[in-house]
Amino acid sequence: MTSFLACALSFHNASTRYVLSLAREGLLPRRFKRLSARTQAPVAASVAISVLAVAALVVAALTIADPYLGLALWTYATGVQGLVFSQAVAAIAVVAYFARDRRGHSLWRVLVAPRSAPRGSASASS
């Protein structure tokens, strides 16, 4: 139960941060950008994610779905697929960006065998 709770909290936090980011970029309504004055936590996005979660639980309860097999397994599997997809799109976007603007590095360094610069090198500080 503890690991399930940790997973649920982690997923809630990641979802909340994505909603906040999408609102900052103007892809979701501006009200989701509202932060707590005390903690700077994304309150509006957290409430929205919580409302969606409660709605899903109500639907599951009304349809007498198995809480684990009918709800958690499908929602978490879909969520994990969404996160992996968004990470893959971000990785492709980084490669595409540096393919157009190599910032003085060779094609080998940017596309074929990219790696972080060694510590103390001139390019690591720039």
Coordinates of N, CA, C and O in Angstrom, one line a residue:
M1 N 0.8 -1.2 0.0 CA 0.0 0.0 0.0 C 0.9 1.3 0.0 O 0.5 2.2 -0.6
T2 N 2.0 1.2 0.7 CA 2.8 2.4 0.8 C 3.4 2.7 -0.6 O 3.5 3.9 -1.0
S3 N 3.9 1.7 -1.3 CA 4.4 2.0 -2.6 C 3.4 2.4 -3.6 O 3.7 3.3 -4.5
F4 N 2.2 2.0 -3.5 CA 1.1 2.4 -4.3 C 0.8 3.9 -4.0 O 0.6 4.7 -5.0
L5 N 0.8 4.3 -2.8 CA 0.5 5.7 -2.4 C 1.7 6.5 -2.9 O 1.4 7.6 -3.5
A6 N 2.9 6.1 -2.8 CA 4.0 6.8 -3.3 C 3.9 7.0 -4.8 O 4.2 8.1 -5.4
C7 N 3.5 6.0 -5.5 CA 3.3 6.0 -7.0 C 2.2 7.0 -7.3 O 2.4 7.8 -8.2
A8 N 1.1 7.0 -6.6 CA 0.0 7.9 -6.9 C 0.4 9.3 -6.6 O 0.1 10.2 -7.4
L9 N 1.1 9.6 -5.5 CA 1.6 11.0 -5.2 C 2.6 11.5 -6.3 O 2.5 12.6 -6.7
S10 N 3.5 10.6 -6.7 CA 4.4 11.0 -7.7 C 3.7 11.3 -9.1 O 4.1 12.3 -9.7
F11 N 2.8 10.4 -9.4 CA 2.0 10.7 -10.7 C 1.2 12.0 -10.6 O 1.2 12.7 -11.5
H12 N 0.6 12.2 -9.4 CA -0.1 13.4 -9.2 C 0.8 14.7 -9.4 O 0.4 15.6 -10.0
N13 N 1.9 14.6 -8.8 CA 2.9 15.7 -8.8 C 3.4 15.9 -10.3 O 3.4 17.1 -10.7
A14 N 3.7 14.9 -11.0 CA 4.2 15.0 -12.4 C 3.0 15.6 -13.2 O 3.3 16.5 -14.0
S15 N 1.8 15.1 -13.0 CA 0.7 15.6 -13.8 C 0.4 17.1 -13.5 O 0.2 17.9 -14.4
T16 N 0.5 17.4 -12.3 CA 0.3 18.8 -11.9 C 1.3 19.7 -12.5 O 1.0 20.8 -13.0
R17 N 2.6 19.3 -12.5 CA 3.6 20.2 -13.1 C 3.5 20.3 -14.6 O 3.7 21.4 -15.1
Y18 N 3.0 19.2 -15.2 CA 2.7 19.3 -16.7 C 1.6 20.3 -17.0 O 1.7 21.1 -17.9
V19 N 0.5 20.2 -16.2 CA -0.6 21.2 -16.3 C -0.1 22.6 -16.1 O -0.4 23.5 -16.9
L20 N 0.7 22.8 -15.1 CA 1.3 24.2 -14.9 C 2.1 24.6 -16.1 O 1.9 25.8 -16.5
S21 N 2.9 23.8 -16.6 CA 3.8 24.1 -17.7 C 3.0 24.4 -19.0 O 3.2 25.4 -19.7
L22 N 1.9 23.6 -19.2 CA 1.1 23.9 -20.4 C 0.3 25.2 -20.2 O 0.1 25.9 -21.2
A23 N -0.1 25.5 -19.0 CA -0.8 26.8 -18.8 C 0.2 27.9 -19.0 O -0.2 29.0 -19.5
R24 N 1.4 27.8 -18.5 CA 2.4 28.9 -18.7 C 2.7 29.1 -20.2 O 2.9 30.2 -20.6
E25 N 2.6 28.1 -21.0 CA 2.8 28.2 -22.4 C 1.6 28.7 -23.2 O 1.6 28.8 -24.4
G26 N 0.5 28.8 -22.5 CA -0.7 29.3 -23.1 C -1.6 28.2 -23.8 O -2.5 28.4 -24.5
L27 N -1.2 26.9 -23.5 CA -2.0 25.8 -24.1 C -3.1 25.3 -23.3 O -4.0 24.6 -23.8
L28 N -3.2 25.8 -22.0 CA -4.3 25.5 -21.1 C -4.7 26.9 -20.6 O -3.9 27.8 -20.6
P29 N -5.9 27.0 -20.0 CA -6.3 28.2 -19.4 C -5.4 28.8 -18.4 O -4.7 28.1 -17.7
R30 N -5.3 30.1 -18.3 CA -4.4 30.8 -17.4 C -4.6 30.5 -16.0 O -3.7 30.6 -15.2
R31 N -5.8 30.1 -15.6 CA -6.1 29.9 -14.2 C -5.3 28.8 -13.6 O -5.1 28.7 -12.4
F32 N -4.8 27.9 -14.5 CA -4.0 26.7 -14.0 C -2.6 27.2 -13.6 O -1.8 26.4 -13.1
K33 N -2.2 28.4 -13.8 CA -0.9 28.9 -13.5 C -0.9 29.4 -12.0 O 0.2 29.8 -11.5
R34 N -2.0 29.5 -11.4 CA -2.1 30.0 -10.0 C -1.3 29.2 -9.0 O -1.4 28.0 -9.0
L35 N -0.4 29.9 -8.3 CA 0.4 29.2 -7.3 C 0.0 29.6 -5.9 O -0.5 30.7 -5.7
S36 N 0.3 28.8 -4.9 CA 0.1 29.1 -3.5 C 1.1 30.2 -3.1 O 2.3 30.2 -3.4
A37 N 0.6 31.2 -2.4 CA 1.4 32.3 -2.0 C 2.4 31.9 -1.0 O 3.6 32.4 -0.9
R38 N 2.1 30.9 -0.2 CA 3.0 30.4 0.9 C 4.1 29.4 0.4 O 5.2 29.6 0.7
T39 N 3.6 28.4 -0.4 CA 4.5 27.4 -0.8 C 5.0 27.4 -2.3 O 5.8 26.6 -2.7
Q40 N 4.3 28.2 -3.1 CA 4.6 28.3 -4.5 C 4.2 27.0 -5.2 O 4.7 26.7 -6.3
A41 N 3.4 26.2 -4.6 CA 2.9 25.0 -5.2 C 1.8 25.3 -6.2 O 1.0 26.3 -6.0
P42 N 1.7 24.6 -7.3 CA 0.6 24.9 -8.3 C -0.8 24.4 -7.9 O -1.2 23.3 -8.2
V43 N -1.4 25.3 -7.1 CA -2.7 24.9 -6.4 C -3.8 24.6 -7.4 O -4.5 23.6 -7.3
A44 N -4.0 25.5 -8.4 CA -5.1 25.3 -9.4 C -4.9 24.0 -10.2 O -5.9 23.3 -10.4
A45 N -3.7 23.8 -10.6 CA -3.4 22.5 -11.4 C -3.6 21.3 -10.5 O -4.2 20.3 -11.0
S46 N -3.2 21.4 -9.3 CA -3.4 20.2 -8.4 C -4.9 20.0 -8.1 O -5.3 18.8 -8.1
V47 N -5.7 21.0 -7.9 CA -7.1 20.8 -7.7 C -7.7 20.2 -9.0 O -8.6 19.3 -8.9
A48 N -7.3 20.7 -10.1 CA -7.9 20.1 -11.4 C -7.6 18.6 -11.5 O -8.5 17.8 -11.9
I49 N -6.3 18.3 -11.2 CA -5.9 16.9 -11.3 C -6.7 16.1 -10.3 O -7.2 14.9 -10.5
S50 N -6.9 16.6 -9.1 CA -7.6 15.9 -8.0 C -9.1 15.7 -8.4 O -9.7 14.6 -8.2
V51 N -9.7 16.7 -9.0 CA -11.1 16.6 -9.5 C -11.2 15.5 -10.5 O -12.2 14.7 -10.5
L52 N -10.3 15.5 -11.5 CA -10.3 14.4 -12.5 C -10.2 13.0 -11.9 O -10.8 12.1 -12.3
A53 N -9.3 12.9 -10.9 CA -9.1 11.6 -10.2 C -10.4 11.2 -9.4 O -10.8 10.0 -9.5
V54 N -11.0 12.1 -8.8 CA -12.3 11.8 -8.0 C -13.3 11.4 -9.0 O -14.1 10.5 -8.8
A55 N -13.4 12.1 -10.1 CA -14.4 11.8 -11.2 C -14.2 10.4 -11.7 O -15.1 9.6 -11.9
A56 N -12.9 10.0 -11.9 CA -12.6 8.6 -12.4 C -13.0 7.6 -11.3 O -13.5 6.5 -11.6
L57 N -12.8 7.9 -10.0 CA -13.1 7.0 -8.9 C -14.7 6.9 -8.8 O -15.2 5.8 -8.6
V58 N -15.4 7.9 -9.0 CA -16.9 7.9 -9.0 C -17.4 7.0 -10.1 O -18.2 6.1 -9.9
V59 N -16.8 7.2 -11.3 CA -17.2 6.4 -12.5 C -16.9 4.9 -12.2 O -17.7 4.0 -12.5
A60 N -15.7 4.6 -11.6 CA -15.4 3.2 -11.3 C -16.3 2.7 -10.3 O -16.7 1.5 -10.4
A61 N -16.7 3.4 -9.3 CA -17.6 3.0 -8.2 C -19.0 2.7 -8.8 O -19.6 1.7 -8.5
L62 N -19.4 3.6 -9.7 CA -20.8 3.4 -10.3 C -20.8 2.2 -11.2 O -21.9 1.6 -11.3
T63 N -19.7 1.9 -11.9 CA -19.7 0.8 -12.8 C -19.3 -0.5 -12.1 O -19.1 -1.6 -12.8
I64 N -19.0 -0.4 -10.8 CA -18.5 -1.6 -10.0 C -17.3 -2.2 -10.6 O -17.2 -3.4 -10.7
A65 N -16.4 -1.4 -11.1 CA -15.1 -1.8 -11.7 C -14.1 -2.2 -10.5 O -14.2 -1.7 -9.5
D66 N -13.3 -3.2 -10.8 CA -12.3 -3.6 -9.9 C -11.3 -2.5 -9.7 O -10.8 -1.9 -10.7
P67 N -11.1 -2.0 -8.5 CA -10.2 -0.8 -8.3 C -8.8 -0.9 -8.9 O -8.2 0.0 -9.4
Y68 N -8.3 -2.1 -8.9 CA -6.9 -2.3 -9.4 C -6.9 -2.6 -10.9 O -6.3 -1.9 -11.6
L69 N -7.6 -3.7 -11.2 CA -7.6 -4.1 -12.6 C -8.4 -3.2 -13.6 O -8.0 -3.0 -14.7
G70 N -9.5 -2.7 -13.1 CA -10.3 -1.8 -13.9 C -9.9 -0.4 -14.0 O -10.3 0.3 -14.9
L71 N -9.2 0.1 -13.0 CA -8.9 1.5 -12.9 C -7.4 1.8 -12.9 O -6.9 2.4 -13.8
A72 N -6.8 1.4 -11.8 CA -5.4 1.7 -11.6 C -4.5 1.2 -12.7 O -3.6 2.0 -13.2
L73 N -4.6 0.0 -13.1 CA -3.7 -0.6 -14.1 C -3.8 0.1 -15.4 O -2.8 0.5 -16.0
W74 N -5.0 0.4 -15.9 CA -5.2 1.1 -17.2 C -4.8 2.6 -17.1 O -4.2 3.1 -18.0
T75 N -5.1 3.3 -16.0 CA -4.7 4.7 -15.9 C -3.2 4.8 -15.7 O -2.6 5.7 -16.4
Y76 N -2.6 4.0 -14.9 CA -1.2 4.2 -14.7 C -0.4 3.7 -16.0 O 0.6 4.3 -16.4
A77 N -0.9 2.7 -16.7 CA -0.2 2.2 -17.9 C -0.3 3.3 -18.9 O 0.7 3.6 -19.6
T78 N -1.5 4.0 -19.1 CA -1.6 5.0 -20.0 C -0.8 6.2 -19.6 O -0.2 6.9 -20.5
G79 N -0.7 6.5 -18.4 CA 0.1 7.7 -17.9 C 1.6 7.4 -18.1 O 2.3 8.3 -18.6
V80 N 2.0 6.2 -17.9 CA 3.5 5.9 -18.1 C 3.8 6.0 -19.6 O 4.8 6.6 -20.0
Q81 N 2.9 5.5 -20.4 CA 3.1 5.6 -21.9 C 3.1 7.1 -22.3 O 3.9 7.5 -23.1
G82 N 2.3 7.9 -21.7 CA 2.3 9.3 -22.1 C 3.6 10.0 -21.6 O 4.1 10.8 -22.4
L83 N 4.1 9.7 -20.4 CA 5.3 10.3 -20.0 C 6.5 9.8 -20.8 O 7.3 10.6 -21.2
V84 N 6.6 8.6 -21.2 CA 7.6 8.1 -22.0 C 7.6 8.7 -23.4 O 8.6 9.1 -24.0
F85 N 6.3 8.9 -23.9 CA 6.2 9.5 -25.2 C 6.6 11.0 -25.2 O 7.4 11.4 -26.1
S86 N 6.3 11.7 -24.1 CA 6.7 13.1 -24.0 C 8.2 13.2 -23.9 O 8.8 14.1 -24.4
Q87 N 8.8 12.3 -23.1 CA 10.3 12.3 -23.0 C 10.9 12.0 -24.4 O 12.0 12.6 -24.7
A88 N 10.4 11.1 -25.1 CA 10.9 10.8 -26.4 C 10.8 11.9 -27.4 O 11.8 12.3 -28.1
V89 N 9.7 12.6 -27.4 CA 9.5 13.8 -28.2 C 10.5 14.9 -27.8 O 11.1 15.6 -28.7
A90 N 10.7 15.1 -26.5 CA 11.7 16.1 -26.0 C 13.1 15.7 -26.5 O 13.9 16.6 -26.9
A91 N 13.5 14.4 -26.4 CA 14.8 14.0 -26.9 C 15.0 14.2 -28.4 O 16.0 14.7 -28.8
I92 N 13.9 13.9 -29.1 CA 14.0 14.2 -30.6 C 14.1 15.7 -30.9 O 14.8 16.1 -31.8
A93 N 13.4 16.5 -30.1 CA 13.4 17.9 -30.3 C 14.8 18.5 -30.0 O 15.3 19.4 -30.7
V94 N 15.5 18.0 -29.0 CA 16.8 18.4 -28.7 C 17.8 18.1 -29.8 O 18.6 18.9 -30.3
V95 N 17.7 16.9 -30.3 CA 18.6 16.5 -31.5 C 18.3 17.3 -32.7 O 19.2 17.8 -33.4
A96 N 17.0 17.6 -33.0 CA 16.6 18.4 -34.1 C 17.1 19.8 -33.9 O 17.6 20.4 -34.9
Y97 N 17.0 20.4 -32.7 CA 17.5 21.7 -32.5 C 19.0 21.8 -32.8 O 19.5 22.7 -33.5
F98 N 19.8 20.9 -32.2 CA 21.2 20.9 -32.4 C 21.6 20.5 -33.8 O 22.7 20.8 -34.3
A99 N 20.8 19.8 -34.6 CA 21.1 19.5 -36.0 C 21.1 20.8 -36.8 O 21.8 21.0 -37.7
R100 N 20.2 21.8 -36.4 CA 20.1 23.1 -37.1 C 21.1 24.1 -36.6 O 21.6 24.9 -37.3
D101 N 21.4 24.0 -35.3 CA 22.3 25.0 -34.7 C 23.3 24.3 -33.8 O 23.1 24.0 -32.6
R102 N 24.4 23.9 -34.4 CA 25.4 23.1 -33.7 C 26.2 23.8 -32.7 O 27.0 23.3 -32.0
R103 N 26.1 25.1 -32.7 CA 26.8 26.0 -31.7 C 28.3 25.8 -31.8 O 29.0 25.7 -30.7
G104 N 28.9 25.7 -33.0 CA 30.3 25.5 -33.1 C 30.9 24.2 -33.0 O 32.1 24.0 -33.1
H105 N 30.1 23.2 -32.7 CA 30.5 21.8 -32.5 C 30.4 21.1 -33.8 O 29.6 21.4 -34.7
S106 N 31.2 20.0 -34.0 CA 31.2 19.2 -35.2 C 29.9 18.4 -35.2 O 29.2 18.2 -34.2
L107 N 29.6 17.9 -36.4 CA 28.4 17.0 -36.6 C 28.6 15.8 -35.8 O 27.6 15.3 -35.2
W108 N 29.8 15.2 -35.7 CA 30.1 14.1 -34.9 C 29.7 14.3 -33.4 O 29.0 13.5 -32.8
R109 N 30.1 15.5 -32.9 CA 29.9 15.8 -31.5 C 28.4 16.0 -31.1 O 28.0 15.7 -30.1
V110 N 27.7 16.6 -32.1 CA 26.3 17.0 -31.8 C 25.3 15.8 -32.1 O 24.4 15.6 -31.3
L111 N 25.5 15.1 -33.2 CA 24.5 14.1 -33.6 C 24.9 12.7 -33.4 O 24.2 11.8 -32.9
V112 N 26.2 12.3 -33.8 CA 26.6 10.9 -33.7 C 27.0 10.5 -32.4 O 26.5 9.4 -31.9
A113 N 27.8 11.2 -31.7 CA 28.3 10.8 -30.4 C 28.3 11.9 -29.4 O 29.3 12.3 -28.9
P114 N 27.1 12.4 -29.0 CA 27.1 13.5 -28.1 C 27.4 13.0 -26.7 O 27.0 11.9 -26.3
R115 N 28.0 13.8 -25.9 CA 28.3 13.5 -24.5 C 28.6 14.8 -23.8 O 28.8 15.9 -24.5
S116 N 28.5 14.8 -22.5 CA 28.8 16.1 -21.8 C 30.3 16.4 -21.9 O 31.1 15.5 -22.0
A117 N 30.6 17.6 -21.8 CA 32.0 18.0 -21.9 C 32.7 17.6 -20.6 O 32.1 17.6 -19.5
P118 N 34.0 17.3 -20.7 CA 34.8 16.9 -19.5 C 34.8 18.1 -18.6 O 34.8 19.3 -19.0
R119 N 34.9 17.8 -17.3 CA 34.9 18.9 -16.3 C 36.2 19.7 -16.5 O 37.3 19.1 -16.7
G120 N 36.1 21.0 -16.3 CA 37.2 21.9 -16.4 C 37.5 22.3 -17.8 O 38.4 23.1 -18.1
S121 N 36.8 21.8 -18.8 CA 37.1 22.2 -20.2 C 36.5 23.5 -20.5 O 35.5 23.9 -19.8
A122 N 36.9 24.2 -21.5 CA 36.4 25.5 -21.9 C 34.9 25.4 -22.3 O 34.1 26.3 -21.9
S123 N 34.5 24.4 -23.0 CA 33.1 24.3 -23.4 C 32.1 24.0 -22.3 O 31.0 24.2 -22.4
A124 N 32.6 23.4 -21.2 CA 31.8 23.1 -20.1 C 31.3 24.3 -19.3 O 30.2 24.4 -18.7
S125 N 32.1 25.4 -19.4 CA 31.8 26.6 -18.7 C 31.0 27.6 -19.5 O 30.4 28.6 -19.1
S126 N 30.9 27.4 -20.8 CA 30.2 28.3 -21.7 C 28.8 27.8 -22.0 O 28.3 26.8 -21.6

